[in-house]
PDB file of C-alpha atoms in Angstrom:
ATOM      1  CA  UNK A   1     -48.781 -21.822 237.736  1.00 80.00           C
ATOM      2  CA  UNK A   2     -49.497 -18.901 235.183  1.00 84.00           C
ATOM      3  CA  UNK A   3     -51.790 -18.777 232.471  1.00 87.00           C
ATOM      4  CA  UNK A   4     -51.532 -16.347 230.170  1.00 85.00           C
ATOM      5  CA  UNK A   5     -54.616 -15.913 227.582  1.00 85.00           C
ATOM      6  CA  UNK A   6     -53.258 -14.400 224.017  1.00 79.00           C
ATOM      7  CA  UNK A   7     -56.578 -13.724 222.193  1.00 75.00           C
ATOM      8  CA  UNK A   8     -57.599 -13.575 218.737  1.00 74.00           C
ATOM      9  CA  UNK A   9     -54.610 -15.191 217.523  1.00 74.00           C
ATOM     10  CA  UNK A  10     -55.455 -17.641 214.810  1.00 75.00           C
ATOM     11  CA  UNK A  11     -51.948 -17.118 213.121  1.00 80.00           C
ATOM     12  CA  UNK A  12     -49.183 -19.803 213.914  1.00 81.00           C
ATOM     13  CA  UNK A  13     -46.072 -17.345 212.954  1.00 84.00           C
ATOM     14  CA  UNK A  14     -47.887 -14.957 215.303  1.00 84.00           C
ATOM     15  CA  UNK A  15     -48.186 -17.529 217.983  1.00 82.00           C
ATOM     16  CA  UNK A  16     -44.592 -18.181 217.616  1.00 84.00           C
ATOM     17  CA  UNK A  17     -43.560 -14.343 217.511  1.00 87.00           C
ATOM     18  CA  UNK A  18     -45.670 -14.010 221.226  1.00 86.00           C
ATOM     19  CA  UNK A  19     -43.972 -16.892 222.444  1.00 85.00           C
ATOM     20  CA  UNK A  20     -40.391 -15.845 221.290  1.00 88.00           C
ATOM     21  CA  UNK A  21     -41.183 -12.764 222.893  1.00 90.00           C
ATOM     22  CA  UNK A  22     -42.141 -13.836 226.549  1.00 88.00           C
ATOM     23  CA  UNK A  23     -39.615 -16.248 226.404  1.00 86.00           C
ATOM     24  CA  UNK A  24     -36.570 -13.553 225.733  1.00 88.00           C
ATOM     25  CA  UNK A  25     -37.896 -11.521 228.545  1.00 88.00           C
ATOM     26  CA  UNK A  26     -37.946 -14.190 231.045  1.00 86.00           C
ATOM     27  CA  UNK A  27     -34.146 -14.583 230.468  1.00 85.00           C
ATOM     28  CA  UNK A  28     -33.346 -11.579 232.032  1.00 82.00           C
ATOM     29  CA  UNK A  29     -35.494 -12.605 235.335  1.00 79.00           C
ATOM     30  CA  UNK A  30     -33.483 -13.711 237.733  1.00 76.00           C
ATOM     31  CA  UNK A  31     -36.208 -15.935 239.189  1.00 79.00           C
ATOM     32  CA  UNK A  32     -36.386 -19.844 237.691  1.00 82.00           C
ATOM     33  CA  UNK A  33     -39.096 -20.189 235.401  1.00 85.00           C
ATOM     34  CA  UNK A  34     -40.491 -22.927 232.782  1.00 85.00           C
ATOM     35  CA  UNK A  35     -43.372 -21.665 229.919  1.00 86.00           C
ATOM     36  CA  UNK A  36     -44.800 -24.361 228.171  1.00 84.00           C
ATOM     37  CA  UNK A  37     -45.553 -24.134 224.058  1.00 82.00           C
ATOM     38  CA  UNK A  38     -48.874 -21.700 223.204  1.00 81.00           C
ATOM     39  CA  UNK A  39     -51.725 -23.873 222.437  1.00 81.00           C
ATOM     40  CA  UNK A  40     -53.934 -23.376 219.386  1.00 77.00           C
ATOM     41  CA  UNK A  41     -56.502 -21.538 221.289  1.00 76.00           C
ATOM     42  CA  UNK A  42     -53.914 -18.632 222.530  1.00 78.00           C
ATOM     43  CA  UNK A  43     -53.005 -20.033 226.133  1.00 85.00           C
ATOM     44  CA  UNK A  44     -49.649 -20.070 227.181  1.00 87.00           C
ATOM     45  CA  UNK A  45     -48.936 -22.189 230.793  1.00 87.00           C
ATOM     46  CA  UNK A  46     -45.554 -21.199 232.843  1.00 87.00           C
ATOM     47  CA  UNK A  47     -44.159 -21.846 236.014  1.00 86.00           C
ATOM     48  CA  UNK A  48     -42.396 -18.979 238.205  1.00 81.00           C
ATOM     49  CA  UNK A  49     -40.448 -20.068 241.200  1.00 77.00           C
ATOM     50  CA  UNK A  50     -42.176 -18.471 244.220  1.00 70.00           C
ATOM     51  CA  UNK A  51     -39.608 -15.814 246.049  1.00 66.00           C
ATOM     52  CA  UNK A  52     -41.522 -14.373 248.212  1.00 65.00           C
ATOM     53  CA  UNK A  53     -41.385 -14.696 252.355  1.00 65.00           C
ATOM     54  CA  UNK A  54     -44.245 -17.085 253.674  1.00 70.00           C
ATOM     55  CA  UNK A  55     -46.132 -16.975 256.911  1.00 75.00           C
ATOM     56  CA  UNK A  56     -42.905 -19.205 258.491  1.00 75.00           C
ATOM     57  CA  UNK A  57     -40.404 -16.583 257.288  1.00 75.00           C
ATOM     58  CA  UNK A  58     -42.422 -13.608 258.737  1.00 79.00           C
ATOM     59  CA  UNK A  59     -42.886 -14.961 262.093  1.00 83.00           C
ATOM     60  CA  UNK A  60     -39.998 -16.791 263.126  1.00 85.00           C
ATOM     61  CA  UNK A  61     -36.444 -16.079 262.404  1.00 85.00           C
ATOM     62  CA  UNK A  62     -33.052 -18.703 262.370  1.00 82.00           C
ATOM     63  CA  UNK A  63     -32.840 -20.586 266.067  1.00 82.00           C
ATOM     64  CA  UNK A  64     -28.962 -18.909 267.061  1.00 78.00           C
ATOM     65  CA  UNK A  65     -28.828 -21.834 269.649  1.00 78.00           C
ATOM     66  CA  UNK A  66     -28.556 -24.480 266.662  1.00 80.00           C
ATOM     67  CA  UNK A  67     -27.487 -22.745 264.275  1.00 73.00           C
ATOM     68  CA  UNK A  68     -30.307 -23.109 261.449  1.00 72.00           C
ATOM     69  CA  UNK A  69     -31.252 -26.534 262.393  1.00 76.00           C
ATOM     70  CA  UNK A  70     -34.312 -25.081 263.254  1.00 82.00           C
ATOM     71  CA  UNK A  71     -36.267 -22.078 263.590  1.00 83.00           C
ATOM     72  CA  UNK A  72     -37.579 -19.819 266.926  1.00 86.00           C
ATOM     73  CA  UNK A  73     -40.103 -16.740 267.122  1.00 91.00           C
ATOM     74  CA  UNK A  74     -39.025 -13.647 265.889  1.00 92.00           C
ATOM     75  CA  UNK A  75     -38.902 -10.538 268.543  1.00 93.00           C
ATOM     76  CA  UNK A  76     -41.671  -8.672 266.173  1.00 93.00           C
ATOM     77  CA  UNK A  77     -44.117 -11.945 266.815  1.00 95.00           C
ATOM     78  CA  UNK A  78     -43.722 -12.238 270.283  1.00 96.00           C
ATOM     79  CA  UNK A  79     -43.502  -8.336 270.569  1.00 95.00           C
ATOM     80  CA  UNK A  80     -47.110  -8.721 269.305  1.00 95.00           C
ATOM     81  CA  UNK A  81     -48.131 -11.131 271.507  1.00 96.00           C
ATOM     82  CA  UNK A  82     -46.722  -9.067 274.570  1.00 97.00           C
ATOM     83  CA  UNK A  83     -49.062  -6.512 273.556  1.00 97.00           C
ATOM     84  CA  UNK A  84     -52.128  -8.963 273.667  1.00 97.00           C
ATOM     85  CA  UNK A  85     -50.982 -10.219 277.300  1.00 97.00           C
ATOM     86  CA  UNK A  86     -49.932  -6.887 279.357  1.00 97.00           C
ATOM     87  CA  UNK A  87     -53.983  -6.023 277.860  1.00 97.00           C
ATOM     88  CA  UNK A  88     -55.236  -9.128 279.404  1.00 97.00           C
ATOM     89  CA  UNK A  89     -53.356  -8.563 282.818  1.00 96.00           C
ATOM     90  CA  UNK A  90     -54.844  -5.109 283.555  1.00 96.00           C
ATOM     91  CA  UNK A  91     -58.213  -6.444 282.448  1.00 96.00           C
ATOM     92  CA  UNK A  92     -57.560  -9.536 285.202  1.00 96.00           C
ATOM     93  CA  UNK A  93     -55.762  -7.621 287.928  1.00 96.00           C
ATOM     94  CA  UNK A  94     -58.247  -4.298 288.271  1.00 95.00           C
ATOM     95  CA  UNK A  95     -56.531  -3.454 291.466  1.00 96.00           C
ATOM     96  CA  UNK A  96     -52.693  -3.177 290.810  1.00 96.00           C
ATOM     97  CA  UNK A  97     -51.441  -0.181 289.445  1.00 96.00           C
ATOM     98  CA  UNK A  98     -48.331  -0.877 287.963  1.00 97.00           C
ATOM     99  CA  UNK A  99     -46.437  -4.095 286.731  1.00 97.00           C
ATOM    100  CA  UNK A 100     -42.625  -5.292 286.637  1.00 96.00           C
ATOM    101  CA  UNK A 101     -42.547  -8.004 283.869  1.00 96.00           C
ATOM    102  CA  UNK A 102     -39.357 -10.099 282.749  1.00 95.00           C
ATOM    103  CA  UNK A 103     -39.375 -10.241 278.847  1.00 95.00           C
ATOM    104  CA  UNK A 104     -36.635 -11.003 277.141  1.00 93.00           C
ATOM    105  CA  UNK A 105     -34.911  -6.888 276.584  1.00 87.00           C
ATOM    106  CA  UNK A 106     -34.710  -7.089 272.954  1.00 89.00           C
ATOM    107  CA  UNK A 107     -38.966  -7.850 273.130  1.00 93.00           C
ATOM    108  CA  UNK A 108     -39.061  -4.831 275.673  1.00 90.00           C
ATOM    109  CA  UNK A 109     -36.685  -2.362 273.545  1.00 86.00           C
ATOM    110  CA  UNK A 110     -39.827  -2.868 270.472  1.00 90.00           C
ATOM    111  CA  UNK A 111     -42.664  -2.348 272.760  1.00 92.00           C
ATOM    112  CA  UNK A 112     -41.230   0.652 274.614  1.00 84.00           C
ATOM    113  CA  UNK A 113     -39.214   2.675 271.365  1.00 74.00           C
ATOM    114  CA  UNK A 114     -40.383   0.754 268.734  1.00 67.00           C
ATOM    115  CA  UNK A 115     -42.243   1.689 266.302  1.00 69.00           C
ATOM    116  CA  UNK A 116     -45.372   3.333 266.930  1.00 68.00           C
ATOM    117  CA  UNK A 117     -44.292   3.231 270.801  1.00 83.00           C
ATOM    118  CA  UNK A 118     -47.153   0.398 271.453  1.00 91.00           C
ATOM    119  CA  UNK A 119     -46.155   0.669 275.346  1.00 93.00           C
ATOM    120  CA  UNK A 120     -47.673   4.209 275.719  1.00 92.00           C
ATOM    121  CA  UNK A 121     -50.562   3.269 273.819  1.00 94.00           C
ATOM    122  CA  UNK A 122     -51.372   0.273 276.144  1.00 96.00           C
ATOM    123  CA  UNK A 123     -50.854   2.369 279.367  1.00 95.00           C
ATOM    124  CA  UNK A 124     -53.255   5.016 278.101  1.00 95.00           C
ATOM    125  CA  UNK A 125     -55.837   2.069 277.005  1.00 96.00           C
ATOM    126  CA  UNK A 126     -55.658   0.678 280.532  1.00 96.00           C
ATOM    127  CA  UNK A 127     -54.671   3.218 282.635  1.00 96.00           C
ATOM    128  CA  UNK A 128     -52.087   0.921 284.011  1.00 96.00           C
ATOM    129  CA  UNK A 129     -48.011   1.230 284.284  1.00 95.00           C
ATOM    130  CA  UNK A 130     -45.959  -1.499 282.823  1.00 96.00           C
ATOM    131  CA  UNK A 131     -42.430  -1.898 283.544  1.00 93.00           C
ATOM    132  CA  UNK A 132     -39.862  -4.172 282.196  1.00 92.00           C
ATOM    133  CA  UNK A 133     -36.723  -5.933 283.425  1.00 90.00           C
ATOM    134  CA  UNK A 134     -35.041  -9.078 281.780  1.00 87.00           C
ATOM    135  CA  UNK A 135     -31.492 -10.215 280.128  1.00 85.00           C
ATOM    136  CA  UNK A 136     -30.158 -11.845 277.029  1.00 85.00           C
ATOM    137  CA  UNK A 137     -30.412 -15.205 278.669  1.00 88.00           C
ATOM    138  CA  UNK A 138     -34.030 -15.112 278.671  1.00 92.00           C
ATOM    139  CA  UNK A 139     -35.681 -17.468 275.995  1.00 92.00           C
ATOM    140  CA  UNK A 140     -36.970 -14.861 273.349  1.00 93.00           C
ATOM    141  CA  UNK A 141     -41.069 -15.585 274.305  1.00 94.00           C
ATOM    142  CA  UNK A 142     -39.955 -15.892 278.242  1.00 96.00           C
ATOM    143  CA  UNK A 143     -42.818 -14.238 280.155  1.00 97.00           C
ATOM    144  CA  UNK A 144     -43.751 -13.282 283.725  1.00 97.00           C
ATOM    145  CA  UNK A 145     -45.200 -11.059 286.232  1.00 97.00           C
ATOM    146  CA  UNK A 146     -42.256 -10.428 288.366  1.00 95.00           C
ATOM    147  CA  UNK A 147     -44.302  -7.893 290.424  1.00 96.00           C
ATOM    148  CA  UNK A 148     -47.472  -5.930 290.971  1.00 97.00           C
ATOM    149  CA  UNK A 149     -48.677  -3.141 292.996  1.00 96.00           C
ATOM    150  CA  UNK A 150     -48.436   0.699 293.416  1.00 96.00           C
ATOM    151  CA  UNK A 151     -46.591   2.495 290.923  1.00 94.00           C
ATOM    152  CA  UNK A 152     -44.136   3.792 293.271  1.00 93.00           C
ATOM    153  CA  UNK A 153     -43.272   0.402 294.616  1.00 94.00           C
ATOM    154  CA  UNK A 154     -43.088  -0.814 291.106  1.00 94.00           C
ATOM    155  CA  UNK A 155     -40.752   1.707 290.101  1.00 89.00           C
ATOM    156  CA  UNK A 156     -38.875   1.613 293.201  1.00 87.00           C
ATOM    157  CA  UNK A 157     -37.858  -1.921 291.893  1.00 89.00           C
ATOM    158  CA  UNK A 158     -37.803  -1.498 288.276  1.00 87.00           C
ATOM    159  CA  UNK A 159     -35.621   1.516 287.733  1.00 86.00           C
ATOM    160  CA  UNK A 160     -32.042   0.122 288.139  1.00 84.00           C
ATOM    161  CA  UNK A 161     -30.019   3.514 288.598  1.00 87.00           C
ATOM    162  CA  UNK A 162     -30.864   6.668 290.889  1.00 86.00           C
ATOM    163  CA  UNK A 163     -30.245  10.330 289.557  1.00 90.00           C
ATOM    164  CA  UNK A 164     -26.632  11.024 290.785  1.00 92.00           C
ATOM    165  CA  UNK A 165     -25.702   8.078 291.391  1.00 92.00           C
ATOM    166  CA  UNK A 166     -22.111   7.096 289.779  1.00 92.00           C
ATOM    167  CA  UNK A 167     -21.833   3.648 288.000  1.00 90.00           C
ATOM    168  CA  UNK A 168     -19.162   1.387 286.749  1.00 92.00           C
ATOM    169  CA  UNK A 169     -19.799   0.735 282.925  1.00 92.00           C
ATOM    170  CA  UNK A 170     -18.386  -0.585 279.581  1.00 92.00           C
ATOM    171  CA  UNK A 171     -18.947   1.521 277.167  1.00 93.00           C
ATOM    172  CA  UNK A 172     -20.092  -0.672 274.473  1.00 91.00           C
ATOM    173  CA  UNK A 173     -20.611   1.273 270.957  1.00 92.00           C
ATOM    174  CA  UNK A 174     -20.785   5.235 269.752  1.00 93.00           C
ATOM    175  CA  UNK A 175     -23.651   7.261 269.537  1.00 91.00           C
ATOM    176  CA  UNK A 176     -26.209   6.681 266.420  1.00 87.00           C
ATOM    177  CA  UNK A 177     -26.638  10.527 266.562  1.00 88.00           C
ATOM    178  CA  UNK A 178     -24.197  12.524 268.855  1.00 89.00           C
ATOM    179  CA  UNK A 179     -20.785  11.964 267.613  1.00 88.00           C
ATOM    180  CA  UNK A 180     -18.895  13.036 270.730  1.00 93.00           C
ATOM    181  CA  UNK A 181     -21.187  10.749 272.565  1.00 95.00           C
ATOM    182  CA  UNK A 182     -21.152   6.898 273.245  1.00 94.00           C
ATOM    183  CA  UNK A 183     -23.685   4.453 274.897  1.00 94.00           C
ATOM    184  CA  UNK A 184     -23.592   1.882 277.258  1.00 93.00           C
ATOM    185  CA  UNK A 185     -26.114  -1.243 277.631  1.00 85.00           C
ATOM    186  CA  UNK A 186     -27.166  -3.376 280.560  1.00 79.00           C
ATOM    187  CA  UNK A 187     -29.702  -5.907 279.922  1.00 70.00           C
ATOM    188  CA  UNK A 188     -30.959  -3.910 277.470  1.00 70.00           C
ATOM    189  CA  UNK A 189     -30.926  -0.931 279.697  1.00 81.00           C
ATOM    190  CA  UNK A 190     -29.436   1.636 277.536  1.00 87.00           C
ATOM    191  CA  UNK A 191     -27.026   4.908 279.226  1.00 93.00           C
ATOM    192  CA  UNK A 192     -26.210   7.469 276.768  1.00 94.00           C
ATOM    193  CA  UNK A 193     -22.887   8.698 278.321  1.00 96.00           C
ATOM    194  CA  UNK A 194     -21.902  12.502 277.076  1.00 95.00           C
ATOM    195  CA  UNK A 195     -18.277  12.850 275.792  1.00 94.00           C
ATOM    196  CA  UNK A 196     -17.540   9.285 275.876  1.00 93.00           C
ATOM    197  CA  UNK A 197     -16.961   8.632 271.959  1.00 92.00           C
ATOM    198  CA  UNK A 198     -13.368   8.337 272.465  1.00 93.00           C
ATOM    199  CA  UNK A 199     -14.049   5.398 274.885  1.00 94.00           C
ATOM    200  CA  UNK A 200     -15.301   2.904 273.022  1.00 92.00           C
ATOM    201  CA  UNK A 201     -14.127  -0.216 274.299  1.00 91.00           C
ATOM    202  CA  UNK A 202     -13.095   1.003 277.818  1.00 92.00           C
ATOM    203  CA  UNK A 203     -14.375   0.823 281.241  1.00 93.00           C
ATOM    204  CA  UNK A 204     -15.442   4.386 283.635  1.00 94.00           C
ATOM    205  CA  UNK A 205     -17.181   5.557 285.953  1.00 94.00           C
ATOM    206  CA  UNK A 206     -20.364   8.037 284.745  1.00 95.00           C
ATOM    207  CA  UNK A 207     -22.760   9.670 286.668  1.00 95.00           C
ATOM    208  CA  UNK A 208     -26.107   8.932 285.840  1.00 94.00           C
ATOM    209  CA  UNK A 209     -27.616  12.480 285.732  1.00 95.00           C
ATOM    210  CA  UNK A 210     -31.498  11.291 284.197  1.00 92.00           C
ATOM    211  CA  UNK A 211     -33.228   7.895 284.682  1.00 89.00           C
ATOM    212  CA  UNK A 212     -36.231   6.906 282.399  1.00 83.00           C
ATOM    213  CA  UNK A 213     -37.763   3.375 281.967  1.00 80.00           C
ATOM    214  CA  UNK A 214     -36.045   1.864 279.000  1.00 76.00           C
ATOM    215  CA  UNK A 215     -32.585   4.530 279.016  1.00 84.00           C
ATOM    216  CA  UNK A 216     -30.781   7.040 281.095  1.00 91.00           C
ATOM    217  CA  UNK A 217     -28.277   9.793 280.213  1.00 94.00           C
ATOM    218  CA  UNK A 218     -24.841  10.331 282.155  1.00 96.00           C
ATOM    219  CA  UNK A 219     -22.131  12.254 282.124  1.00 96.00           C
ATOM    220  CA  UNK A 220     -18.163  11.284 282.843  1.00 95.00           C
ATOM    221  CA  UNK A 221     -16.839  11.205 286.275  1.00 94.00           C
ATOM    222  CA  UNK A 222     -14.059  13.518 286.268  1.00 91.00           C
ATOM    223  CA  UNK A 223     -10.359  12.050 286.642  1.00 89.00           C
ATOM    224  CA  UNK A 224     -12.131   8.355 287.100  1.00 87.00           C
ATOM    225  CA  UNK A 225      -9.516   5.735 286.000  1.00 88.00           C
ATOM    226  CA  UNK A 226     -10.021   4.671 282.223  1.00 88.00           C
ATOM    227  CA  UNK A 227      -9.599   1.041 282.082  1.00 88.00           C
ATOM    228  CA  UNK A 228      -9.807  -1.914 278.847  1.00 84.00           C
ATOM    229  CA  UNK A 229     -12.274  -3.745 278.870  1.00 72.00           C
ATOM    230  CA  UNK A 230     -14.507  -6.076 276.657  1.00 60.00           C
ATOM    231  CA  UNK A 231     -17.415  -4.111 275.371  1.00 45.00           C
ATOM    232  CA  UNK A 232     -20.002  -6.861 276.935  1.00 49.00           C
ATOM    233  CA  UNK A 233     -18.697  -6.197 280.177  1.00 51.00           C
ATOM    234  CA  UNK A 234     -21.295  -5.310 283.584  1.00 54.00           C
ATOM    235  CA  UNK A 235     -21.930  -2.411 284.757  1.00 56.00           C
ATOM    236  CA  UNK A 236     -21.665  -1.943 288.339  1.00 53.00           C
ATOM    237  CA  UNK A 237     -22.855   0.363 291.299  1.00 48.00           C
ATOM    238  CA  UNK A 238     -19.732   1.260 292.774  1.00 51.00           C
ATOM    239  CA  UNK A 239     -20.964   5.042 294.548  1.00 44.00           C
ATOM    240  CA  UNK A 240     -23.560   6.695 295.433  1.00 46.00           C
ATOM    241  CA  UNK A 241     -24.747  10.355 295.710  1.00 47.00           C
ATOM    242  CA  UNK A 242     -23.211  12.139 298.857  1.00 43.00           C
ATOM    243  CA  UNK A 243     -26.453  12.373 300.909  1.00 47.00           C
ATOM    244  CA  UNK A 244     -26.857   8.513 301.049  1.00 45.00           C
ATOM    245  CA  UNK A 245     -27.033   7.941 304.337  1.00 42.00           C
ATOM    246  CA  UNK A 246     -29.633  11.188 304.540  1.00 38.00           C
ATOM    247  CA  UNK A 247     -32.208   9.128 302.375  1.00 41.00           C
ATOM    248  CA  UNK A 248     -32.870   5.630 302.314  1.00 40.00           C
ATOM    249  CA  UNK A 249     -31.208   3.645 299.618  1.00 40.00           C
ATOM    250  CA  UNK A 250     -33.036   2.289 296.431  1.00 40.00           C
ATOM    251  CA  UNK A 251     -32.488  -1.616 296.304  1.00 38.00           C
ATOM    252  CA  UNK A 252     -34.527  -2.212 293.228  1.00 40.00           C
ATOM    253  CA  UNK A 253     -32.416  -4.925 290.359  1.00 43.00           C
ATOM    254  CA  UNK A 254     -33.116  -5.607 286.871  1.00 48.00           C
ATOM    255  CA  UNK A 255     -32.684  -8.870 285.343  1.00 44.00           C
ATOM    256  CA  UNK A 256     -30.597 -10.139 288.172  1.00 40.00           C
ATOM    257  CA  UNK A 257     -28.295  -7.385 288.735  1.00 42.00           C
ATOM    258  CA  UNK A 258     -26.416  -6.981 291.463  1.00 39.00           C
ATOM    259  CA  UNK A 259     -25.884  -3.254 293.196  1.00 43.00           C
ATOM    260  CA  UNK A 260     -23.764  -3.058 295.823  1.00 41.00           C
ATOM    261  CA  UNK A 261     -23.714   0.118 298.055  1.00 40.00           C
ATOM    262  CA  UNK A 262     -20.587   2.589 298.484  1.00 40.00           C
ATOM    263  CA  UNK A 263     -19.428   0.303 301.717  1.00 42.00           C
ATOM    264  CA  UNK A 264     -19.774  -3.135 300.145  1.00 44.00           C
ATOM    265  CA  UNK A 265     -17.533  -1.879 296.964  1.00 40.00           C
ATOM    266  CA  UNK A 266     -14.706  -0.699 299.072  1.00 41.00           C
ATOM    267  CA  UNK A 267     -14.713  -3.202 302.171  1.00 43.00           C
ATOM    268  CA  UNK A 268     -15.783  -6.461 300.060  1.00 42.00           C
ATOM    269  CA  UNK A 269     -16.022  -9.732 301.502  1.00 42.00           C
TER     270      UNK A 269
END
């Protein structure tokens, strides 16, 4: 409800005027609204149909699962409340290092590029390393400590790819920046694949060539078979670098992948 206080007018016609006014601008606001008649003392009451987003709005966002029969967290909210919990681990675990946790990957993709990149900030509050691994099937506030210990252990388990190593993928969508490029997902892993904008759509073999925590960049494998295939499809370790057998093998998954080494791809069960 809005009041509206028009002093110092003891005039009816200029009562009416006011009125008349206010009234032909609210017709051109899109928004419902009701005024009631100015009273003798100069107050006009109205009504104005509140638009703006409440505090259910912010926070939660349509349930996909039922289809707007009800409502679930949104990844921003539990984003937030990721932040408040990784915080509270390194405070209650002094002694590990590093931690693998399974989030849902659209949660980790906001805490480790969002905005502000609240990740780094957390690691340089507590001088810990968090890690994250997860897939789409996760409930959207799923959360768990799926391991804890020395960084390198961590890591040995949380990156999914090696440098050189050549993986099966679908590549899923073009580059947002690199025209010639394209990108392919797993899990919410992201592999920015160079020259691989006319793929779209298809499945290849790349060779990962850099491996970070949330993305890695490849490169084609050249005169791999090109293949259809849908754009959701898994990636797959199919080969690995030639001094394999020199160096022991990483075994590390991500959100339940499976990796098969060079032997198990080409014998198979």
């Amino acid at each position: 409800i809005i009041v509206i206080d028009f002093i110092d007018m003891s005039r009816s016609r200029n009562r009416d005027a006011v009125l008349k006014t206010l009234s032909k601008a609210l017709d051109e606001d899109r928004t419902k609204t009701y005024v009631v008649e100015i009273s003798p003392l100069g107050l006009v009451e109205m009504t104005r149909q509140n638009v703006t987003e409440g505090v259910r709005e912010i926070l939660t966002k349509t349930c996909p699962t039922c289809d707007g029969e009800s409502v679930v967290l949104s990844e921003e909210t539990v984003a937030i409340d990721v932040e408040r919990r990784l915080r509270e681990l390194a405070a209650e675990r002094p002694a590990a290092q590093a931690f693998l946790i399974r989030i849902h990957p659209r949660v980790a993709t906001l805490l480790a590029g969002g905005p502000g990149r609240p990740l780094l900030e957390i690691e340089e509050e507590t001088g810990k390393h968090f890690h994250f691994e997860g897939s789409e099937g996760l409930p959207i506030d799923h959360f768990a400590v799926a391991l804890e210990g020395s960084r390198e252990a961590v890591e040995e388990r949380a990156l999914p790819f090696q440098e050189g190593e050549e993986v099966l993928v679908a590549i899923e969508e073009p580059h947002m920046y690199a025209e010639d490029d394209a990108v392919a997902k797993l899990d919410g892993y992201v592999i920015s694949v160079a020259g691989a904008g006319r793929l779209v759509g298809k499945k290849t073999l790349v060779r990962i060539e850099n491996v970070g925590r949330s993305a890695a960049s490849a490169t084609l494998v050249e005169g791999a078979d090109v293949i259809d295939a849908p754009t959701n499809g898994a990636s797959t370790s199919v080969r690995s670098q030639p001094d394999e057998e020199a160096k022991p093998r990483r075994r590390g998954r991500r959100g339940g992948r499976g990796r098969r080494k060079a032997g198990d791809a080409e014998g198979g069960d």
